[in-house]
Short mmCIF file of C-alpha atoms and ligand atoms in Angstrom, two decimals:
data_model
loop_
_atom_site.label_atom_id
_atom_site.label_comp_id
_atom_site.label_asym_id
_atom_site.label_seq_id
_atom_site.Cartn_x
_atom_site.Cartn_y
_atom_site.Cartn_z
CA UNK A 21 186.23 53.56 170.88
CA UNK A 22 183.90 51.34 168.85
CA UNK A 23 179.88 51.29 169.85
CA UNK A 24 177.89 48.98 168.63
CA UNK A 25 174.45 47.44 168.87
CA UNK A 26 173.57 44.24 171.04
CA UNK A 27 172.03 42.06 167.27
CA UNK A 28 175.95 43.24 165.69
CA UNK A 29 177.55 42.52 168.98
CA UNK A 30 179.81 39.48 167.34
CA UNK A 31 181.40 41.46 164.45
CA UNK A 32 181.79 43.80 166.83
CA UNK A 33 183.68 42.12 168.99
CA UNK A 34 186.11 40.70 166.43
CA UNK A 35 186.51 44.58 165.09
CA UNK A 36 187.23 45.57 168.35
CA UNK A 37 189.83 43.41 168.55
CA UNK A 38 191.62 43.43 165.10
CA UNK A 39 191.55 47.31 166.34
CA UNK A 40 192.50 47.15 169.64
CA UNK A 41 189.91 49.67 171.21
CA UNK A 42 187.36 50.00 173.37
CA UNK A 43 183.61 48.43 172.67
CA UNK A 44 180.70 49.97 174.00
CA UNK A 45 176.98 49.23 173.28
CA UNK A 46 173.94 51.74 172.43
CA UNK A 47 171.30 50.32 174.54
CA UNK A 48 168.31 50.56 173.10
CA UNK A 49 164.52 50.58 174.25
CA UNK A 50 161.49 50.58 172.31
CA UNK A 51 158.04 53.00 173.28
CA UNK A 52 154.87 50.62 172.92
CA UNK A 53 154.30 53.57 170.16
CA UNK A 54 157.31 52.42 168.18
CA UNK A 55 159.68 55.20 168.78
CA UNK A 56 163.23 54.16 169.95
CA UNK A 57 165.23 56.35 173.07
CA UNK A 58 169.04 55.13 172.69
CA UNK A 59 171.93 55.85 175.39
CA UNK A 60 175.29 55.98 174.67
CA UNK A 61 178.02 55.81 177.27
CA UNK A 62 177.73 59.58 178.77
CA UNK A 63 181.33 60.55 178.25
CA UNK A 64 182.74 59.98 174.60
CA UNK A 65 186.16 60.42 173.57
CA UNK A 66 186.97 62.27 170.18
CA UNK A 67 186.88 60.28 167.76
CA UNK A 68 183.75 57.31 167.61
CA UNK A 69 183.66 54.38 165.36
CA UNK A 70 180.07 53.49 165.08
CA UNK A 71 179.27 50.04 163.67
CA UNK A 72 175.89 49.89 161.77
CA UNK A 73 174.39 47.65 159.06
CA UNK A 74 171.87 48.77 156.88
CA UNK A 75 169.77 46.37 157.34
CA UNK A 76 166.19 46.63 157.64
CA UNK A 77 167.26 50.28 156.60
CA UNK A 78 164.31 52.62 157.66
CA UNK A 79 164.38 51.64 161.15
CA UNK A 80 168.63 51.77 161.18
CA UNK A 81 169.01 55.45 159.85
CA UNK A 82 166.63 56.47 162.33
CA UNK A 83 169.31 54.93 164.82
CA UNK A 84 172.11 56.55 163.11
CA UNK A 85 170.72 60.11 163.07
CA UNK A 86 170.05 59.58 166.69
CA UNK A 87 173.32 58.39 167.86
CA UNK A 88 175.20 60.31 165.61
CA UNK A 89 173.84 64.30 167.18
CA UNK A 90 173.83 62.30 170.41
CA UNK A 91 177.24 61.81 169.93
CA UNK A 92 178.80 64.72 168.70
CA UNK A 93 176.85 67.02 172.03
CA UNK A 94 178.92 64.19 174.44
CA UNK A 95 182.36 65.29 172.21
CA UNK A 96 182.44 63.50 169.67
CA UNK A 97 184.73 65.71 167.29
CA UNK A 98 184.82 63.34 164.66
CA UNK A 99 182.61 60.68 163.70
CA UNK A 100 183.00 57.49 161.21
CA UNK A 101 180.42 54.71 160.45
CA UNK A 102 181.31 51.82 159.13
CA UNK A 103 178.21 50.06 157.62
CA UNK A 104 178.85 46.30 156.44
CA UNK A 105 176.28 46.78 154.37
CA UNK A 106 174.92 50.03 152.65
CA UNK A 107 171.33 50.25 152.08
CA UNK A 108 169.25 51.93 148.79
CA UNK A 109 171.98 51.44 146.81
CA UNK A 110 170.14 49.84 144.28
CA UNK A 111 167.54 52.84 143.73
CA UNK A 112 169.91 55.03 141.30
CA UNK A 113 168.28 56.16 139.07
CA UNK A 114 164.51 57.41 138.29
CA UNK A 115 162.99 54.77 136.86
CA UNK A 116 159.62 55.38 136.58
CA UNK A 117 159.35 59.56 136.45
CA UNK A 118 158.47 61.07 140.27
CA UNK A 119 160.43 58.13 141.95
CA UNK A 120 163.01 59.23 144.64
CA UNK A 121 166.88 58.73 143.96
CA UNK A 122 167.50 57.03 146.95
CA UNK A 123 170.79 56.32 146.26
CA UNK A 124 171.78 59.92 145.99
CA UNK A 125 169.58 61.15 149.24
CA UNK A 126 170.80 58.51 151.70
CA UNK A 127 174.35 58.67 151.31
CA UNK A 128 174.00 62.19 150.90
CA UNK A 129 171.94 61.94 154.29
CA UNK A 130 175.15 59.75 155.91
CA UNK A 131 177.41 61.91 154.49
CA UNK A 132 176.42 64.79 156.20
CA UNK A 133 175.87 63.05 159.91
CA UNK A 134 179.56 61.03 160.00
CA UNK A 135 182.97 62.32 158.09
CA UNK A 136 183.81 58.95 157.04
CA UNK A 137 181.38 55.83 155.70
CA UNK A 138 183.30 53.15 155.16
CA UNK A 139 181.44 49.98 153.94
CA UNK A 140 181.44 46.84 151.66
CA UNK A 141 180.55 45.92 147.99
CA UNK A 142 177.97 48.40 147.87
CA UNK A 143 176.05 48.20 145.11
CA UNK A 144 177.26 50.60 142.64
CA UNK A 145 176.26 50.10 139.31
CA UNK A 146 175.56 53.27 137.11
CA UNK A 147 178.38 55.40 138.83
CA UNK A 148 181.47 54.20 139.11
CA UNK A 149 182.59 54.93 143.76
CA UNK A 150 180.44 56.80 145.81
CA UNK A 151 182.87 60.10 145.77
CA UNK A 152 179.37 60.43 143.10
CA UNK A 153 177.26 60.79 145.35
CA UNK A 154 179.68 61.48 148.99
CA UNK A 155 181.85 63.90 147.60
CA UNK A 156 184.65 64.70 149.62
CA UNK A 157 186.02 61.07 150.25
CA UNK A 158 183.97 60.51 152.83
CA UNK A 159 183.10 57.01 151.57
CA UNK A 160 184.90 54.63 151.58
CA UNK A 161 184.18 51.14 149.55
CA UNK A 162 186.19 47.41 150.16
CA UNK A 163 185.59 44.02 148.14
CA UNK A 164 184.50 41.33 149.82
CA UNK A 165 184.58 39.39 146.59
CA UNK A 166 187.95 38.18 146.50
CA UNK A 167 187.64 36.61 150.26
CA UNK A 168 184.23 35.24 149.02
CA UNK A 169 186.47 33.63 145.98
CA UNK A 170 189.31 32.14 148.53
CA UNK A 171 186.71 30.37 150.50
CA UNK A 172 185.11 28.57 147.44
CA UNK A 173 188.60 27.88 146.23
CA UNK A 174 189.30 26.59 149.33
CA UNK A 175 186.46 24.07 149.23
CA UNK A 176 187.47 22.54 146.04
CA UNK A 177 191.15 20.72 145.89
CA UNK A 178 194.07 22.87 143.98
CA UNK A 179 193.58 23.06 140.34
CA UNK A 180 189.80 21.56 140.54
CA UNK A 181 187.65 25.15 141.50
CA UNK A 182 183.84 25.64 140.01
CA UNK A 183 183.04 28.09 137.66
CA UNK A 184 181.69 30.79 139.17
CA UNK A 185 178.74 32.50 138.15
CA UNK A 186 177.53 35.78 138.26
CA UNK A 187 173.62 36.01 137.83
CA UNK A 188 173.34 38.80 136.20
CA UNK A 189 175.64 41.60 134.38
CA UNK A 190 175.79 44.05 137.85
CA UNK A 191 177.69 40.68 139.39
CA UNK A 192 180.26 40.45 136.39
CA UNK A 193 182.50 43.47 138.72
CA UNK A 194 182.49 40.48 141.83
CA UNK A 195 182.83 37.10 139.44
CA UNK A 196 186.38 39.80 138.53
CA UNK A 197 187.23 40.39 141.88
CA UNK A 198 187.04 36.53 143.29
CA UNK A 199 188.33 35.63 139.95
CA UNK A 200 191.76 37.48 139.78
CA UNK A 201 192.31 36.54 143.46
CA UNK A 202 191.60 33.09 142.87
CA UNK A 203 192.08 32.20 139.39
CA UNK A 204 188.61 30.81 139.01
CA UNK A 205 187.07 31.25 135.71
CA UNK A 206 183.65 32.98 135.71
CA UNK A 207 180.47 34.20 133.59
CA UNK A 208 177.47 35.82 134.20
CA UNK A 209 174.04 35.77 132.87
CA UNK A 210 171.55 38.41 131.64
CA UNK A 211 168.86 38.93 134.09
CA UNK A 212 165.26 40.65 133.31
CA UNK A 213 163.17 41.92 136.38
CA UNK A 214 159.88 42.02 136.52
CA UNK A 215 158.82 43.19 139.41
CA UNK A 216 160.02 42.71 143.21
CA UNK A 217 159.83 38.62 142.96
CA UNK A 218 159.77 38.10 139.39
CA UNK A 219 162.75 37.74 137.13
CA UNK A 220 164.24 36.15 134.00
CA UNK A 221 168.04 34.95 133.73
CA UNK A 222 169.49 33.84 131.00
CA UNK A 223 172.86 31.83 130.84
CA UNK A 224 175.84 32.30 128.15
CA UNK A 225 175.67 29.92 125.51
CA UNK A 226 178.79 27.91 127.01
CA UNK A 227 178.78 23.90 127.58
CA UNK A 228 177.91 23.53 131.09
CA UNK A 229 177.31 19.97 131.59
CA UNK A 230 179.21 17.97 134.36
CA UNK A 231 180.21 21.11 135.58
CA UNK A 232 180.51 22.46 139.46
CA UNK A 233 179.20 26.10 139.57
CA UNK A 234 178.96 28.63 142.62
CA UNK A 235 176.54 31.73 141.85
CA UNK A 236 177.74 34.70 143.50
CA UNK A 237 176.38 38.04 143.76
CA UNK A 238 176.60 41.12 146.27
CA UNK A 239 173.17 40.59 147.87
CA UNK A 240 170.50 37.97 147.88
CA UNK A 241 166.59 39.08 149.47
CA UNK A 242 164.41 37.22 148.88
CA UNK A 243 167.00 34.80 146.76
CA UNK A 244 164.67 34.65 143.50
CA UNK A 245 167.78 35.67 141.52
CA UNK A 246 169.80 33.15 142.75
CA UNK A 247 166.57 30.68 142.57
CA UNK A 248 166.29 31.36 138.43
CA UNK A 249 169.60 31.05 137.61
CA UNK A 250 170.09 27.53 139.80
CA UNK A 251 166.80 26.43 137.48
CA UNK A 252 168.31 27.67 134.12
CA UNK A 253 172.06 26.50 135.07
CA UNK A 254 170.12 22.12 136.31
CA UNK A 255 168.06 22.23 132.78
CA UNK A 256 171.94 22.48 131.38
CA UNK A 257 172.69 19.36 133.31
CA UNK A 258 175.57 21.02 135.59
CA UNK A 259 176.46 18.58 138.48
CA UNK A 260 176.36 20.87 141.44
CA UNK A 261 175.18 24.58 142.75
CA UNK A 262 176.26 26.88 145.41
CA UNK A 263 176.36 29.85 146.01
CA UNK A 264 178.04 32.79 147.83
CA UNK A 265 177.26 36.07 148.43
CA UNK A 266 178.23 39.10 150.43
CA UNK A 267 175.67 39.98 151.86
CA UNK A 268 173.57 37.65 153.34
CA UNK A 269 169.69 39.68 153.58
CA UNK A 270 167.43 37.23 153.05
CA UNK A 271 163.82 36.69 154.22
CA UNK A 272 162.65 33.91 156.29
CA UNK A 273 162.02 31.43 153.01
CA UNK A 274 164.62 32.40 151.16
CA UNK A 275 166.60 29.72 152.52
CA UNK A 276 164.23 27.23 151.99
CA UNK A 277 163.45 28.13 148.32
CA UNK A 278 166.92 28.37 147.35
CA UNK A 279 167.49 24.97 148.51
CA UNK A 280 164.58 23.38 146.40
CA UNK A 281 165.63 24.64 143.51
CA UNK A 282 168.89 22.79 144.34
CA UNK A 283 171.31 24.99 145.24
CA UNK A 284 173.30 22.55 147.90
CA UNK A 285 175.56 25.20 150.23
CA UNK A 286 174.54 28.64 150.52
CA UNK A 287 177.75 31.22 152.06
CA UNK A 288 177.78 34.66 153.40
CA UNK A 289 180.75 37.05 154.80
CA UNK A 290 179.12 38.46 158.08
CA UNK A 291 178.58 42.03 156.48
CA UNK A 292 175.52 40.98 157.32
CA UNK A 293 174.45 38.70 160.52
CA UNK A 294 173.06 35.01 159.16
CA UNK A 295 173.12 31.13 159.96
CA UNK A 296 175.28 30.65 156.17
CA UNK A 297 177.75 33.60 157.54
CA UNK A 298 181.96 31.58 156.61
CA UNK A 299 183.67 34.74 156.35
CA UNK A 300 184.26 37.94 158.96
CA UNK A 301 184.77 40.89 157.45
CA UNK A 302 186.37 41.99 160.26
CA UNK A 303 190.22 42.43 159.44
CA UNK A 304 189.59 44.14 156.00
CA UNK A 305 186.98 46.61 157.90
CA UNK A 306 189.63 47.54 160.25
CA UNK A 307 192.46 47.91 158.09
CA UNK A 308 190.60 50.79 156.47
CA UNK A 309 190.13 52.15 159.69
CA UNK A 310 193.23 52.24 160.59
CA UNK A 311 194.37 53.66 156.96
CA UNK A 312 191.84 56.70 157.16
CA UNK A 313 193.39 58.02 160.67
C1 R5P B 3 170.95 42.75 142.08
O1 R5P B 3 171.31 43.47 140.72
C2 R5P B 3 171.79 42.69 143.81
O2 R5P B 3 172.74 42.24 142.95
C3 R5P B 3 170.84 41.06 143.92
O3 R5P B 3 171.07 40.64 142.41
C4 R5P B 3 169.32 41.21 143.77
O4 R5P B 3 169.10 42.61 144.87
C5 R5P B 3 168.75 39.76 144.67
O5 R5P B 3 167.53 39.82 144.98
P1 R5P B 3 166.33 38.62 145.12
O6 R5P B 3 167.28 38.02 145.90
O7 R5P B 3 165.53 39.71 145.60
O8 R5P B 3 166.16 38.35 143.66
#
């Protein structure tokens, strides 16, 4: 049985169809003081799959705690979490003394609640695999960047694809994966972050005059990383800029900000529900979940 929440129903329906399994919804009631009450189907099979992405993570981590503990009480012996977006992965070291290393704490918490956690392109920068923070092969990291790459390539005539540009060094892995799937060439920029909304992006020293480019990244949130990259690209005389991200975490003004910076089209996967979704991750998730059965 697949359990899901109402705001992820679209992906849940696709996933249940791929897995040919029953879909049931977790019903949420919010009390006036902000507490939540969750209601699950009263009787559960031995293996339950829960779909819950961790955008707006603080709220959803509590939902996961309540759902997993309740599912066990109601009969689930094995719990798999499909969390297309895994939050807190960027805080992977103590940048300043005393800071929580959230990546380890959150991954450890999920590893205690679920036998398996299946996710897509988690932001693993200073660690090589999820195993380092979720031991025992509990975490499975899937790659959607090749799917995004194929979408990008399909928007141009064969052999005339754009240049892929990663806005920072960490994006090298997604540029490479999309490039390997499609043959599209790619480069990465260097980013310096000064604050939540202040970044500088430096392009590599190559001739970009008249080129069509697609910025590709795992996550966009405020959009400032893509905006700075787009501004630098325009200054180099590119002909057109589009952007593709796996996880469209965009805050409300971000899309407007991107278009104002000269980004023509914005594409994303449905790992996070957003108006820019063009690629579904349901078959990718379904294959991995079926394989670990
Ligand atoms: C960080 O390195 C990520 O890959 C993204 O580049 C970053 O999270 C984007 O954030 P924002 O859209 O707020 O600049």
